[in-house]
PDB file of C-alpha atoms in Angstrom:
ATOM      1  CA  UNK A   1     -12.089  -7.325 -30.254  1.00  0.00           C
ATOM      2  CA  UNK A   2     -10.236  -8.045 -26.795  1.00  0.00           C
ATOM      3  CA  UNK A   3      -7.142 -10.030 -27.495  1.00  0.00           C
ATOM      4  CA  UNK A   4      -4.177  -9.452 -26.962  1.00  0.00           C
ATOM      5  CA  UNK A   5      -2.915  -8.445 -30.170  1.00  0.00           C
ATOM      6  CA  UNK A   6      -4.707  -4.939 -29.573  1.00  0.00           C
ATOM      7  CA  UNK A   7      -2.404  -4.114 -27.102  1.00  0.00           C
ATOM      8  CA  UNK A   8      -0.156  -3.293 -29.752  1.00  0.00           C
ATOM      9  CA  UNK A   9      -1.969  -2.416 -32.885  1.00  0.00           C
ATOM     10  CA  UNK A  10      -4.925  -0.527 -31.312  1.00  0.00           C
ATOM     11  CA  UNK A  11      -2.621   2.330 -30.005  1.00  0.00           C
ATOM     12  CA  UNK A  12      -6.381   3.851 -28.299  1.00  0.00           C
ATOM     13  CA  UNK A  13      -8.068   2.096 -26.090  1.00  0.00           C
ATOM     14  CA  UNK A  14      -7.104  -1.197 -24.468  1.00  0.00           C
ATOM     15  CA  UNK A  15      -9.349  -3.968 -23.325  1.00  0.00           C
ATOM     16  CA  UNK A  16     -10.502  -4.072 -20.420  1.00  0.00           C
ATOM     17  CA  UNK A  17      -8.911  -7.708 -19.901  1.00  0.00           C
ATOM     18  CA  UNK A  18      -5.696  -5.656 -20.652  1.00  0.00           C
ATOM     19  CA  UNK A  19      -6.422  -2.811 -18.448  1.00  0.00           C
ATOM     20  CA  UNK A  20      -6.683  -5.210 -15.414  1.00  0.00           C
ATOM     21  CA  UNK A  21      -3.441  -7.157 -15.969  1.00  0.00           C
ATOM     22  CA  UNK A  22      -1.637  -3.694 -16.166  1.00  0.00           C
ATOM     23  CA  UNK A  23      -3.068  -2.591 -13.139  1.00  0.00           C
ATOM     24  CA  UNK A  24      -2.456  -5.552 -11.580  1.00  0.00           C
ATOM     25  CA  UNK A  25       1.630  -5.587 -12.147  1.00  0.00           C
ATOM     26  CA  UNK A  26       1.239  -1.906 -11.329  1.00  0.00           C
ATOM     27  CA  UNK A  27      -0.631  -2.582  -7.928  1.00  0.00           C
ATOM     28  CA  UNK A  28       2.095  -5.081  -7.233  1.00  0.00           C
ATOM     29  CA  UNK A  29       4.795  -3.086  -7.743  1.00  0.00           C
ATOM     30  CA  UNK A  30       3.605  -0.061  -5.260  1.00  0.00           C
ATOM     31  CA  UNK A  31       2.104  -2.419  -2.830  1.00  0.00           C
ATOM     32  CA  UNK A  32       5.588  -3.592  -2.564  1.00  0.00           C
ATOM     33  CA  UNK A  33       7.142  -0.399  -1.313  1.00  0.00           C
ATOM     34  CA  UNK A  34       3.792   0.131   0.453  1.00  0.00           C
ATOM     35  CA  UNK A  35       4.831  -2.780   2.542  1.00  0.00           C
ATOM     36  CA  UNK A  36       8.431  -1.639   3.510  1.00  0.00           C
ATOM     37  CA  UNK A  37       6.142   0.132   6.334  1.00  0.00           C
ATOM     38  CA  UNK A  38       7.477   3.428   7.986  1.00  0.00           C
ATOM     39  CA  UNK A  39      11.781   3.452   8.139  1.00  0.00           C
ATOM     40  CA  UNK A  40      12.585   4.808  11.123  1.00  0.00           C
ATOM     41  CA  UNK A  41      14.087   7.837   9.436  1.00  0.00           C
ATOM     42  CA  UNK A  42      10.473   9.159   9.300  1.00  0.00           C
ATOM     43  CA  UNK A  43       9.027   8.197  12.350  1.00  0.00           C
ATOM     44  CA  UNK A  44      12.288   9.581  14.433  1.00  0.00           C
ATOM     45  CA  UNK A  45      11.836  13.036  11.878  1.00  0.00           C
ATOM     46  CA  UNK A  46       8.015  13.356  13.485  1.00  0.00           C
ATOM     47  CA  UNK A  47       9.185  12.301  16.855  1.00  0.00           C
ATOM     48  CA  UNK A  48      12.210  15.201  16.408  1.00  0.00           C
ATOM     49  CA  UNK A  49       9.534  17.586  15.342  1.00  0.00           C
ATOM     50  CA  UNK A  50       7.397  17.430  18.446  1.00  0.00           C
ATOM     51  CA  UNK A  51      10.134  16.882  20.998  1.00  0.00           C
ATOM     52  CA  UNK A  52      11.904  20.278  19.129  1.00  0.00           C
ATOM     53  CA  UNK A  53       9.121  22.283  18.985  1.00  0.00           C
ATOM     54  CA  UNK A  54       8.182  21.789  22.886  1.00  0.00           C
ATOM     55  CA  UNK A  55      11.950  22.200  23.698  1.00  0.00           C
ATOM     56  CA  UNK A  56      11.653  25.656  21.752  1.00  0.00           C
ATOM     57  CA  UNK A  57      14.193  23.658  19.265  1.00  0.00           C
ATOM     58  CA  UNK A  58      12.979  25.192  15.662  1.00  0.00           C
ATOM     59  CA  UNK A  59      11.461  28.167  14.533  1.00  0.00           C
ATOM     60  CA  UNK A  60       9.405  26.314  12.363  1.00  0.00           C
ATOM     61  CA  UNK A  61       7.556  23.589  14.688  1.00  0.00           C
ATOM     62  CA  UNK A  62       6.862  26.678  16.989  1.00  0.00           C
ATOM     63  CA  UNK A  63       5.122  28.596  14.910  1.00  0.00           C
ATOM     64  CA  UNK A  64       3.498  25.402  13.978  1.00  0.00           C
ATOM     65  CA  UNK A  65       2.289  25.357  18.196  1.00  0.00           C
ATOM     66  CA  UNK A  66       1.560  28.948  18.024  1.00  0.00           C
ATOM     67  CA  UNK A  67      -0.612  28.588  15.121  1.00  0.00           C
ATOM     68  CA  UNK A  68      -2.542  25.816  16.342  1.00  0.00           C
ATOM     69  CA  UNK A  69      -2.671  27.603  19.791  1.00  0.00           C
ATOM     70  CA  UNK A  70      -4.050  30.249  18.423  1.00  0.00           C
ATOM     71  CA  UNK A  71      -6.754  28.543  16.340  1.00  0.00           C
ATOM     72  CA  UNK A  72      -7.911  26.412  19.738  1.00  0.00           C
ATOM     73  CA  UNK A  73      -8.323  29.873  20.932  1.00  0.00           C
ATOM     74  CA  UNK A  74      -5.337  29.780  23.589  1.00  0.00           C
ATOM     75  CA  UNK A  75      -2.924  32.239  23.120  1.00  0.00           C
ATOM     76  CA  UNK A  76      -0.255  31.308  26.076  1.00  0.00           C
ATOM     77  CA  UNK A  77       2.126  29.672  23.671  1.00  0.00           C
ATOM     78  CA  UNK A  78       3.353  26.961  26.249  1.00  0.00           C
ATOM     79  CA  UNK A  79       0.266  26.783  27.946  1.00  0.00           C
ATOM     80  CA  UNK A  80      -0.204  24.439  31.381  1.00  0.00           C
ATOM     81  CA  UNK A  81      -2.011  21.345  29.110  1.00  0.00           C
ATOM     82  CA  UNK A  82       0.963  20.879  27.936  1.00  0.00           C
ATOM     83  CA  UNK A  83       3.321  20.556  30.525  1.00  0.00           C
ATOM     84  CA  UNK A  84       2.564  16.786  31.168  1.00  0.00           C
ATOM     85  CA  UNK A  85       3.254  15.885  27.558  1.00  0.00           C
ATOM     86  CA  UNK A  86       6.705  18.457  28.148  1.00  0.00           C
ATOM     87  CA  UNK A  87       7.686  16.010  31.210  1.00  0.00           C
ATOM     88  CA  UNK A  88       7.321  12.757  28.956  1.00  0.00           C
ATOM     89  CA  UNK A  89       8.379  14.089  25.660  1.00  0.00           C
ATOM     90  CA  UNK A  90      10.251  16.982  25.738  1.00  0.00           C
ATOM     91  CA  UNK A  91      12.280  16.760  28.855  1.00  0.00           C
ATOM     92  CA  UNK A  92      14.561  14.314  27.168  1.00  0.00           C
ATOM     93  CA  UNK A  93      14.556  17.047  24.153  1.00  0.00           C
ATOM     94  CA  UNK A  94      16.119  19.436  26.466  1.00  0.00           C
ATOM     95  CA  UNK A  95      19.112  17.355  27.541  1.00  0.00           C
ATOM     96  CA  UNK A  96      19.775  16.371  24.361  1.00  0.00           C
ATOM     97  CA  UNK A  97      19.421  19.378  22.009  1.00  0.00           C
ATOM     98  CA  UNK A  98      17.514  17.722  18.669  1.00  0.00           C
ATOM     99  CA  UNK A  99      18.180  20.678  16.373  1.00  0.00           C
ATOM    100  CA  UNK A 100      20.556  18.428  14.203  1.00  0.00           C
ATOM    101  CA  UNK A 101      18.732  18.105  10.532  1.00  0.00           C
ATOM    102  CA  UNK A 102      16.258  20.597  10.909  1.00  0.00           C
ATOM    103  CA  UNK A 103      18.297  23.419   8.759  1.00  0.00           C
TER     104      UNK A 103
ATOM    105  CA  UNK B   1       1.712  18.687  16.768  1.00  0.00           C
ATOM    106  CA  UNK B   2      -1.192  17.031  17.840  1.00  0.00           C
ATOM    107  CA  UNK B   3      -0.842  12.902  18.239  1.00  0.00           C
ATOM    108  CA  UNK B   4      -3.843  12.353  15.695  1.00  0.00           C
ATOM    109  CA  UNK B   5      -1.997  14.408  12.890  1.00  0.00           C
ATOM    110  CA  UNK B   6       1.349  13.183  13.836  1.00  0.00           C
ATOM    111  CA  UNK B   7      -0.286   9.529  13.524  1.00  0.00           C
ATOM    112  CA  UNK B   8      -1.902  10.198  10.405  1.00  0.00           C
ATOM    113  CA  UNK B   9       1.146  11.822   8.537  1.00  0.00           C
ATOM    114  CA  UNK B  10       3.202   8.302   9.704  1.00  0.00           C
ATOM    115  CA  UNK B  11       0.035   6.163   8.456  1.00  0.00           C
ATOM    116  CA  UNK B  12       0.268   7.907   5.114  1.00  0.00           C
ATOM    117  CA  UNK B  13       4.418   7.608   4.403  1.00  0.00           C
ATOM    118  CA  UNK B  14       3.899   3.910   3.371  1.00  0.00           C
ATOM    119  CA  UNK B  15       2.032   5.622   0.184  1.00  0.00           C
ATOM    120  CA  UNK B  16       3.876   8.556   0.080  1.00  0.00           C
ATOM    121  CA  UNK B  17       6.771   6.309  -0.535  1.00  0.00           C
ATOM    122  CA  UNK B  18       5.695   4.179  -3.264  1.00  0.00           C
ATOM    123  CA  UNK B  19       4.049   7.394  -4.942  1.00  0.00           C
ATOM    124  CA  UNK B  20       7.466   9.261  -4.337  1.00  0.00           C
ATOM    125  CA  UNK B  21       9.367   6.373  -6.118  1.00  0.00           C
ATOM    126  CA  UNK B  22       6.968   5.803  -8.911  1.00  0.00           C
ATOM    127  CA  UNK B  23       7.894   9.702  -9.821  1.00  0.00           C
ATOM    128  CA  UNK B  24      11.661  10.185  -8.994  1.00  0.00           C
ATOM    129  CA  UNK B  25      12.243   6.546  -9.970  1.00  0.00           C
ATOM    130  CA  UNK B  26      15.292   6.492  -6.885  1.00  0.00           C
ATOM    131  CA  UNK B  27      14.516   5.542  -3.383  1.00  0.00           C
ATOM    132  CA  UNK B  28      16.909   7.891  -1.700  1.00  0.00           C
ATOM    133  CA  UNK B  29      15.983  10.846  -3.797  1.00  0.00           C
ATOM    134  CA  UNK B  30      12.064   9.814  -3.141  1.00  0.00           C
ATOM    135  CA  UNK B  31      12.705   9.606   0.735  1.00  0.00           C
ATOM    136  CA  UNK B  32      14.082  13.556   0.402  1.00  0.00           C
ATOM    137  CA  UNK B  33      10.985  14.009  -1.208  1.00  0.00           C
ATOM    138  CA  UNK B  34       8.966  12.490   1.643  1.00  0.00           C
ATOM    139  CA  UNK B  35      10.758  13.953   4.051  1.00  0.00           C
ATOM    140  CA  UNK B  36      10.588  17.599   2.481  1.00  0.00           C
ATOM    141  CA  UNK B  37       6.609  16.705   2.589  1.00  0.00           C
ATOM    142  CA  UNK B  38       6.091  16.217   6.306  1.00  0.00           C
ATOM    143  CA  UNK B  39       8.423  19.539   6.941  1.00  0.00           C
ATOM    144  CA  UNK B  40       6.456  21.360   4.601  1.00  0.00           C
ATOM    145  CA  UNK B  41       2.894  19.663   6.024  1.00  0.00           C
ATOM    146  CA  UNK B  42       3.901  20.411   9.249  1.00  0.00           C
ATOM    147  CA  UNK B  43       4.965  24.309   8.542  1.00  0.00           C
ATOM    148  CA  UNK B  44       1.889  24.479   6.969  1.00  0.00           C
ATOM    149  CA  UNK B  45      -0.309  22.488   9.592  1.00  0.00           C
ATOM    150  CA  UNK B  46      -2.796  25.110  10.155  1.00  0.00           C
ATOM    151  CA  UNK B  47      -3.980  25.280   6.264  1.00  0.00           C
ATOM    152  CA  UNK B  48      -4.805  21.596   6.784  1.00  0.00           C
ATOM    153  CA  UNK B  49      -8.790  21.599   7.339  1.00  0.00           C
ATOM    154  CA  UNK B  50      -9.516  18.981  10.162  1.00  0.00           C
ATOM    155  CA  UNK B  51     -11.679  16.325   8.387  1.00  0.00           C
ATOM    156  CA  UNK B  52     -10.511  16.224   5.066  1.00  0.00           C
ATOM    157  CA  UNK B  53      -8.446  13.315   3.609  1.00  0.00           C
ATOM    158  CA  UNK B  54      -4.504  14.147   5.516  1.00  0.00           C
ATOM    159  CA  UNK B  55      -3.619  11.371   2.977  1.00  0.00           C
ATOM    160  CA  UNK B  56      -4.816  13.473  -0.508  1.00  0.00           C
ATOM    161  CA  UNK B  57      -3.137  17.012   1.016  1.00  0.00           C
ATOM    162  CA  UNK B  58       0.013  15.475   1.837  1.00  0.00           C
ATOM    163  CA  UNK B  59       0.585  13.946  -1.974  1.00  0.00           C
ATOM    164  CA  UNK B  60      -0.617  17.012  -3.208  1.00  0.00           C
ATOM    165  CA  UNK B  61       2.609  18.708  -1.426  1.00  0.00           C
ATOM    166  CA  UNK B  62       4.572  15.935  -2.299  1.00  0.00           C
ATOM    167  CA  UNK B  63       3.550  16.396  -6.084  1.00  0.00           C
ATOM    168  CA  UNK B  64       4.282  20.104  -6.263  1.00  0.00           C
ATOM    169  CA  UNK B  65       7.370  19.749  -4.527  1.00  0.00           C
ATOM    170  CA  UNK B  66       8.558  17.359  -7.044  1.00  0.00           C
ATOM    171  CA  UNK B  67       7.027  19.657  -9.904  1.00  0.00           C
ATOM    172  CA  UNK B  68       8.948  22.917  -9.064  1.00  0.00           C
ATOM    173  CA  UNK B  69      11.910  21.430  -7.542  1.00  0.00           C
ATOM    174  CA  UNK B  70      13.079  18.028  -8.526  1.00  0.00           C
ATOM    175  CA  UNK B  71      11.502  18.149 -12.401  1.00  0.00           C
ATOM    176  CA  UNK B  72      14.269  20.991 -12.835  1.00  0.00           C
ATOM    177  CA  UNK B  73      16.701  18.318 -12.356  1.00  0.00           C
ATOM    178  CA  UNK B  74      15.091  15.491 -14.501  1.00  0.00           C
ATOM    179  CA  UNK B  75      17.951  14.277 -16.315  1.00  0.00           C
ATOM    180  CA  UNK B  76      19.227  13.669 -13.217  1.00  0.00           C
ATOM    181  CA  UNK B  77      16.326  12.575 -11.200  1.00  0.00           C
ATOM    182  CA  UNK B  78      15.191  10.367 -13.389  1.00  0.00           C
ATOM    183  CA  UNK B  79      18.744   8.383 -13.619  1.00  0.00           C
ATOM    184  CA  UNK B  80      18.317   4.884 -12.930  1.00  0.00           C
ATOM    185  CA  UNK B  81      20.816   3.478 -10.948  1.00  0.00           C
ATOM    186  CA  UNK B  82      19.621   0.798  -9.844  1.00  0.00           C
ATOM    187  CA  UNK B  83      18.754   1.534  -5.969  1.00  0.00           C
ATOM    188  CA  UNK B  84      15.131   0.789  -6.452  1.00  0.00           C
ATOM    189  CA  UNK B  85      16.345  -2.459  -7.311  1.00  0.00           C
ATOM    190  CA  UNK B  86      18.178  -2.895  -4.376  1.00  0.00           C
ATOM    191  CA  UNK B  87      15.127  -1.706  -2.399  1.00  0.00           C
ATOM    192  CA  UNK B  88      13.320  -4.828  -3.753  1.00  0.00           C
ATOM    193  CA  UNK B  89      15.835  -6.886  -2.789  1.00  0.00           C
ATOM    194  CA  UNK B  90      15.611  -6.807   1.161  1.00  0.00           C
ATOM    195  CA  UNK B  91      11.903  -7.765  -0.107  1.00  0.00           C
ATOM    196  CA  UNK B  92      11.349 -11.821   0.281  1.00  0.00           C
ATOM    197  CA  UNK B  93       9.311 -11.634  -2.599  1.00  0.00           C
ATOM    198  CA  UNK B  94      12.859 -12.222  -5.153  1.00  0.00           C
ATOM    199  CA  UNK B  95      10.787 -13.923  -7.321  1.00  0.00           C
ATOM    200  CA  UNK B  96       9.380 -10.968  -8.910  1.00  0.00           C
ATOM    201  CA  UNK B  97      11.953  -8.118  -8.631  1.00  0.00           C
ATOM    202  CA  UNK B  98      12.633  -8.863 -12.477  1.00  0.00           C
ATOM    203  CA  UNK B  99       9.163  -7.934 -13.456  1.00  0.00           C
ATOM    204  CA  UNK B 100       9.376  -5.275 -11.213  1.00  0.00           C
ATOM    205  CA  UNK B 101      12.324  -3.771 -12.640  1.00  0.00           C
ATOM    206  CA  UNK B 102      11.356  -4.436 -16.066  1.00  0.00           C
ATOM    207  CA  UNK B 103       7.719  -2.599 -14.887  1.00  0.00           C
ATOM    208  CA  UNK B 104       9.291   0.508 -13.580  1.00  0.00           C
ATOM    209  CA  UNK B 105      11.574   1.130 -16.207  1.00  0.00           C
ATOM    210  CA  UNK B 106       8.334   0.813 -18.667  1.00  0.00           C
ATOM    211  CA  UNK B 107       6.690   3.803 -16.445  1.00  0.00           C
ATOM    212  CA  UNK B 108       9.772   5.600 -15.926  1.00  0.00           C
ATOM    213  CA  UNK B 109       9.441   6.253 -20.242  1.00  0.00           C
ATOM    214  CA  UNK B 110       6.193   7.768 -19.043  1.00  0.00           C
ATOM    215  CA  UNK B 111       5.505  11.887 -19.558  1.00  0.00           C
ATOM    216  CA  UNK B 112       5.533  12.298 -15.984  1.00  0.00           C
ATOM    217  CA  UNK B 113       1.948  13.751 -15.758  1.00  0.00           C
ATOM    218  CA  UNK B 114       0.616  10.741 -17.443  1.00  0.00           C
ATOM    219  CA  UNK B 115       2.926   8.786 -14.687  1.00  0.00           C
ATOM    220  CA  UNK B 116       1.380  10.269 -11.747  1.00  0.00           C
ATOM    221  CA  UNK B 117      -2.393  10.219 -13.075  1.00  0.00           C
ATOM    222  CA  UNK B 118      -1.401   6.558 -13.687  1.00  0.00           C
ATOM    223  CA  UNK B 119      -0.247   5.769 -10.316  1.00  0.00           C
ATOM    224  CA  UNK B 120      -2.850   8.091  -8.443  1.00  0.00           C
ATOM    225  CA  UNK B 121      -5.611   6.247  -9.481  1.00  0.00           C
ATOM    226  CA  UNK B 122      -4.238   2.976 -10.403  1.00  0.00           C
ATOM    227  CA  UNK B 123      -2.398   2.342  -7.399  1.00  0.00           C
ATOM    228  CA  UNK B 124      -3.190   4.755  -4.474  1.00  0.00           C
ATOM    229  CA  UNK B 125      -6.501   4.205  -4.608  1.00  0.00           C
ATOM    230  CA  UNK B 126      -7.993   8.015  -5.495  1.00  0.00           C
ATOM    231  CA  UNK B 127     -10.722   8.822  -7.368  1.00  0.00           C
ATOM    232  CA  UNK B 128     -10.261  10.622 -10.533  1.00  0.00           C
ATOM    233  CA  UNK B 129     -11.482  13.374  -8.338  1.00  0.00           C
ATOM    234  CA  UNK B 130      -9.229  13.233  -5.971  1.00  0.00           C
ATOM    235  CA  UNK B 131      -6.516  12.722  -8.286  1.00  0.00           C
ATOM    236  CA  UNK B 132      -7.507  15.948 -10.444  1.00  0.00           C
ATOM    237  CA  UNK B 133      -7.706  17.682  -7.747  1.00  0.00           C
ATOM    238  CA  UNK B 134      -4.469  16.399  -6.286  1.00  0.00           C
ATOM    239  CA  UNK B 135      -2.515  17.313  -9.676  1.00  0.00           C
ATOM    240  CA  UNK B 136      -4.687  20.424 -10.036  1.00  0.00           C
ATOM    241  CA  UNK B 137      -6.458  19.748 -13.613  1.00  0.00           C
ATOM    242  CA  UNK B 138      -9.891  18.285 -14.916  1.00  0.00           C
ATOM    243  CA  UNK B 139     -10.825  15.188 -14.199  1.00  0.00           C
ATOM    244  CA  UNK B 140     -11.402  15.246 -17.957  1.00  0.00           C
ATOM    245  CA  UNK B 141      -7.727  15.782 -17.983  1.00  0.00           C
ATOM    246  CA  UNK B 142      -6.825  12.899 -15.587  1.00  0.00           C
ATOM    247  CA  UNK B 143      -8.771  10.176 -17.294  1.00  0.00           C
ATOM    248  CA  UNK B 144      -7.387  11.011 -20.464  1.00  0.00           C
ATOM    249  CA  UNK B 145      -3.840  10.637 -19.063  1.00  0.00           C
ATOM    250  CA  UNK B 146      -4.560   7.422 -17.484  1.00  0.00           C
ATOM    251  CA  UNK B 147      -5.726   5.657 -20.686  1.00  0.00           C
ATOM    252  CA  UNK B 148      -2.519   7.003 -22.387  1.00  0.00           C
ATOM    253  CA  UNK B 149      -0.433   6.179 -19.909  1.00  0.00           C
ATOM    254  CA  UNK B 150      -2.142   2.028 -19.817  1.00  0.00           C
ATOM    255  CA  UNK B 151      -1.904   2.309 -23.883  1.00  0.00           C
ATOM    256  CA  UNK B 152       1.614   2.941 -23.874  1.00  0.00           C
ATOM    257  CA  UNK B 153       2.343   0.774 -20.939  1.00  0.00           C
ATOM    258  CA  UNK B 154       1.310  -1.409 -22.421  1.00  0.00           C
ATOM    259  CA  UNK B 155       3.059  -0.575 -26.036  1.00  0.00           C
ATOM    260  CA  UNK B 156       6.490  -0.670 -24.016  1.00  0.00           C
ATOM    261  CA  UNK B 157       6.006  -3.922 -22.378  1.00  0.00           C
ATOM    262  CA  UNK B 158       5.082  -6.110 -25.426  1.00  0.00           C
ATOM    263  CA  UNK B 159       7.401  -4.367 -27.297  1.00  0.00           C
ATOM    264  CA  UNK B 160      10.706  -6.413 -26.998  1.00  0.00           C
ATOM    265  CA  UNK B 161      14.408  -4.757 -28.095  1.00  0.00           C
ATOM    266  CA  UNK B 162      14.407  -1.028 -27.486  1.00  0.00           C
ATOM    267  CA  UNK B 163      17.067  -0.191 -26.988  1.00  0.00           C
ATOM    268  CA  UNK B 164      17.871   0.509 -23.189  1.00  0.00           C
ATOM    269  CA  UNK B 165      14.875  -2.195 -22.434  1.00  0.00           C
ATOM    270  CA  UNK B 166      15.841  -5.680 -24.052  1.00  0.00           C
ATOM    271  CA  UNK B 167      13.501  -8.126 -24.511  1.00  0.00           C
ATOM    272  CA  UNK B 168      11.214  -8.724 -21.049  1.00  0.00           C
ATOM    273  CA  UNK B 169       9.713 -11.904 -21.716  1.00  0.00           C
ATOM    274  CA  UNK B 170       8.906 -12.214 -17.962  1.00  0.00           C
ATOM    275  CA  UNK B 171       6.725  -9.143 -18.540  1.00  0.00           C
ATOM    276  CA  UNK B 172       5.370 -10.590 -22.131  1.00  0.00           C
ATOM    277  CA  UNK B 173       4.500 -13.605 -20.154  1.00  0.00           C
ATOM    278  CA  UNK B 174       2.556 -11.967 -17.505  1.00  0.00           C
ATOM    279  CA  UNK B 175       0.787  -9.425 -20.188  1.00  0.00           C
ATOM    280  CA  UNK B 176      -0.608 -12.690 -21.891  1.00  0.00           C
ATOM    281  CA  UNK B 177      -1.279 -14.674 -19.040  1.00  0.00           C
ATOM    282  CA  UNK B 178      -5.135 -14.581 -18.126  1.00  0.00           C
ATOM    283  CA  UNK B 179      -6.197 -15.283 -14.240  1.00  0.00           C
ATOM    284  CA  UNK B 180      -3.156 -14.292 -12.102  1.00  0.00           C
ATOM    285  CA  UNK B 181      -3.186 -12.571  -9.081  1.00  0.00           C
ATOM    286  CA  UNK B 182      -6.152 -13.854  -8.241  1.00  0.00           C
TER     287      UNK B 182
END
């Protein structure tokens, strides 16, 4: 019953020989893109995002910090245990305004 | 954003990606899509429960932003011109971009539910739970899909001369070849 002429007449079920050779070429062919990694578009968007939202860039990232603020149970917004990541991260957001793309 | 979430939306693109692709069928318009994702995870950061698989909730926005907004434009969406192609080709692997091609075109004739059960499970590496609950069905619902989807896979690829397909021998050949991959 599993040859390969079912493929084509059975129009139900295939075999399970069949099944894995499909899944294989379709495995392939998303591991491929898998592989193309992170482009830099993406990682620079998440890097914008955080640098923004410290700078007070976006609306939306700082509601984003408010919200988690105010699930951690600190309400301060721009509280002091942040201020050392603000010195790495988001003084360089400051000088150069990163609002670009976030409309 | 906190550096673990930040770190686990970039560990999940890769996926996102392919998944994004496999469903809009054109690399630029899938990168939108991605992109449209982590704004949308990130607005929404605080219904994300700490714990739970970041990878699952971010298709799951992916998915329904491609279901209300880019399924309106199908026609055009799902347009092939040919940039997924080029995609492939800053891949070394050359050897196989045919069979690739010839692959995605096959899946692109998919209903695109079947399409996404098909690549959820098949390729992502969900469970048929996850996946159901990613496309927000039965996992009833999401099996059936996936064995229509492999049956007429599978009709499409040893089917040569359709019209807008031509014969695919390449594919013929690796449909009847036994032990590859391996």
């Amino acid at each position: 019953m599993q040859t390969d002429a079912h493929i084509r007449k059975a129009g139900g079920r295939l075999s399970r020989e069949d099944q894995r050779r499909l899944g294989d070429i379709l495995q392939r062919v998303y591991d491929d893109v898998v592989r193309q990694g992170v482009p830099d578009r993406f990682r620079e968007l998440l890097n914008e995002l955080d640098d923004s939202h410290e700078a007070e860039g976006s609306g939306v990232q700082r509601s984003v910090e408010e919200d988690s603020d105010a699930r951690s149970g600190n309400g301060n917004g721009k509280s002091s245990g942040n201020e050392e990541r603000d010195r790495h991260r988001g003084a360089n957001a400051l000088e150069h305004p990163q609002n670009k793309g976030s409309s | 954003m906190r550096p673990s979430v930040r770190e686990a939306m970039l560990a999940a693109v890769p996926s996102l990606r392919a998944f994004a692709i496999s469903l809009c069928g054109n690399v630029d318009r899938a990168d939108d899509l991605v992109q449209e994702t982590l704004l949308r995870a990130m607005a929404n950061i605080d219904s994300f429960q700490p714990g739970t698989n970041m990878s699952a909730w971010l298709f799951t926005i992916l998915r329904n932003l491609f279901r209300s907004e880019y399924r309106k434009r199908r026609r055009e969406v799902e347009d092939s011109d040919g940039s997924y192609a080029e995609s492939l080709k800053s891949h070394p692997e050359q050897h196989s971009r045919v069979e690739f091609e010839e692959f995605r075109v096959a899946l692109a004739k998919l209903p695109s539910d079947q399409r996404e059960a098909l690549i959820l499970v098949g390729a992502s590496g969900f469970s048929y739970e996850e996946a159901a609950s990613i496309c927000d069905c039965a996992v009833g619902t999401i099996k059936s899909r996936v064995n229509r989807a492999r049956t007429r896979l599978s009709e499409l690829l040893s089917i040569d001369g359709t019209d807008d397909f031509g014969p695919d021998q390449s594919t013929r050949a690796i449909l009847s070849a036994g032990g590859r991959g391996g």
